[in-house]
Amino acid sequence: EVQLVESGGDLVQPGGSLRLSCAASGFFVSNTYVSWVRQAPGKGLEWVSLLSSGGRPYYADSVKGRFTISRDSSKNTVYLQMNSLRDEDTAVYYCARGQGASDYWGQGTLVTVSS
Amino acid sequence: DIQMTQSPSSLSASVGDRVTITCQASQDISVYLNWYQQRPGKAPKLLLYEASTLEIGVPSRFSGSGSGTDFAFTIESLQPEDSATYYCQHYDTPGFIFGPGTKVEIK
């Protein structure tokens, strides 16, 4: 059964850092596209980052230079390292599988940036 | 950059009604358009991909059509469990572009 489980969300001060994890089961992250999508409170979905099956990362302009996506194939886990966090990064962060369409999503992890 | 718009932003309909949501792309995206359902407090769920192909396990009352810049999503015979927000989404290098969403409420 395919499953994605996010973790690592927390309350962090502006300027701080956080690393989110997306643990996958039922498929291999090393040969699949995995994305991070976020949703600010009461708002719509916003794509954040994507890691291709070949290992190439892509980022939304809003996070470029601050966030880094990576994976550990031995742990079958995708990470999102978030630095220089801002108030507007407050959101539920979802990881999702798929290149064109995301057929499996995790339950989300809440990141709150506040002093 | 491609922009996605949806209308209406919200609607209220009765059980059994036929509901249609439209999604428009700012440029030709062929059929590379997906539809998701998101219930409150839950992760999005893929309903249709490539404009009109139903994801496995999704009820047949959901359907999609369109190509190029104009797309439609229809729920035939609205059910209570269809109360949710629906998003269209296009994939374009380097990432996903979501529409703003349409909130569907049951009268």
PDB file of C-alpha atoms in Angstrom, chain A residues 33 35 37 39 43-47 50 58-59 61 94 96 98-103 105-108, chain B residues 1 34 36 38 41-46 48-49 55 87 89-91 93-100:
ATOM      1  CA  TYR A  33       8.745  12.444  -8.619  1.00  0.00           C
ATOM      2  CA  SER A  35       6.584  17.298  -4.453  1.00  0.00           C
ATOM      3  CA  VAL A  37       2.729  21.543  -1.602  1.00  0.00           C
ATOM      4  CA  GLN A  39      -1.594  25.494   2.263  1.00  0.00           C
ATOM      5  CA  LYS A  43      -6.014  29.636   1.675  1.00  0.00           C
ATOM      6  CA  GLY A  44      -5.559  27.532  -1.446  1.00  0.00           C
ATOM      7  CA  LEU A  45      -2.868  25.091  -2.488  1.00  0.00           C
ATOM      8  CA  GLU A  46       0.589  26.378  -3.389  1.00  0.00           C
ATOM      9  CA  TRP A  47       3.279  24.236  -4.979  1.00  0.00           C
ATOM     10  CA  LEU A  50       9.620  19.052  -6.611  1.00  0.00           C
ATOM     11  CA  TYR A  58      12.708  22.561  -8.726  1.00  0.00           C
ATOM     12  CA  TYR A  59      11.440  25.410  -6.537  1.00  0.00           C
ATOM     13  CA  ASP A  61      10.064  31.537  -6.755  1.00  0.00           C
ATOM     14  CA  TYR A  94       1.990  18.170   2.218  1.00  0.00           C
ATOM     15  CA  ALA A  96       2.738  14.175  -2.771  1.00  0.00           C
ATOM     16  CA  GLY A  98       3.643  12.020  -9.031  1.00  0.00           C
ATOM     17  CA  GLN A  99       5.020  13.949 -11.979  1.00  0.00           C
ATOM     18  CA  GLY A 100       1.985  15.380 -13.753  1.00  0.00           C
ATOM     19  CA  ALA A 101      -0.742  14.451 -11.326  1.00  0.00           C
ATOM     20  CA  SER A 102      -0.278  13.632  -7.647  1.00  0.00           C
ATOM     21  CA  ASP A 103      -2.072  10.386  -6.915  1.00  0.00           C
ATOM     22  CA  TRP A 105      -0.623  12.652  -0.597  1.00  0.00           C
ATOM     23  CA  GLY A 106       0.468  12.621   2.997  1.00  0.00           C
ATOM     24  CA  GLN A 107      -1.674  13.932   5.836  1.00  0.00           C
ATOM     25  CA  GLY A 108       0.349  17.138   6.145  1.00  0.00           C
TER      26      GLY A 108
ATOM     27  CA  ASP B   1       3.963  32.146 -16.645  1.00  0.00           C
ATOM     28  CA  ASN B  34      -6.040  17.688 -13.223  1.00  0.00           C
ATOM     29  CA  TYR B  36      -8.590  17.516  -6.949  1.00  0.00           C
ATOM     30  CA  GLN B  38     -10.155  18.625  -0.678  1.00  0.00           C
ATOM     31  CA  GLY B  41      -8.884  19.242   7.338  1.00  0.00           C
ATOM     32  CA  LYS B  42      -7.890  16.603   4.804  1.00  0.00           C
ATOM     33  CA  ALA B  43      -5.263  16.237   2.101  1.00  0.00           C
ATOM     34  CA  PRO B  44      -6.262  16.801  -1.521  1.00  0.00           C
ATOM     35  CA  LYS B  45      -7.474  13.790  -3.457  1.00  0.00           C
ATOM     36  CA  LEU B  46      -6.911  13.304  -7.175  1.00  0.00           C
ATOM     37  CA  LEU B  48      -9.379  13.323 -12.702  1.00  0.00           C
ATOM     38  CA  TYR B  49      -6.187  13.663 -14.713  1.00  0.00           C
ATOM     39  CA  GLU B  55      -8.710   8.196 -11.276  1.00  0.00           C
ATOM     40  CA  TYR B  87      -8.977  22.648  -7.412  1.00  0.00           C
ATOM     41  CA  GLN B  89      -4.080  22.010 -11.472  1.00  0.00           C
ATOM     42  CA  HIS B  90      -1.649  22.114 -14.373  1.00  0.00           C
ATOM     43  CA  TYR B  91       1.824  20.680 -14.385  1.00  0.00           C
ATOM     44  CA  THR B  93       8.151  22.771 -15.728  1.00  0.00           C
ATOM     45  CA  PRO B  94       9.240  23.590 -13.139  1.00  0.00           C
ATOM     46  CA  GLY B  95       6.199  22.762 -11.054  1.00  0.00           C
ATOM     47  CA  PHE B  96       2.492  22.691 -10.350  1.00  0.00           C
ATOM     48  CA  ILE B  97       0.065  25.533 -10.906  1.00  0.00           C
ATOM     49  CA  PHE B  98      -3.164  25.350  -8.943  1.00  0.00           C
ATOM     50  CA  GLY B  99      -6.357  27.217  -9.549  1.00  0.00           C
ATOM     51  CA  PRO B 100      -7.744  29.236  -6.609  1.00  0.00           C
TER      52      PRO B 100
END
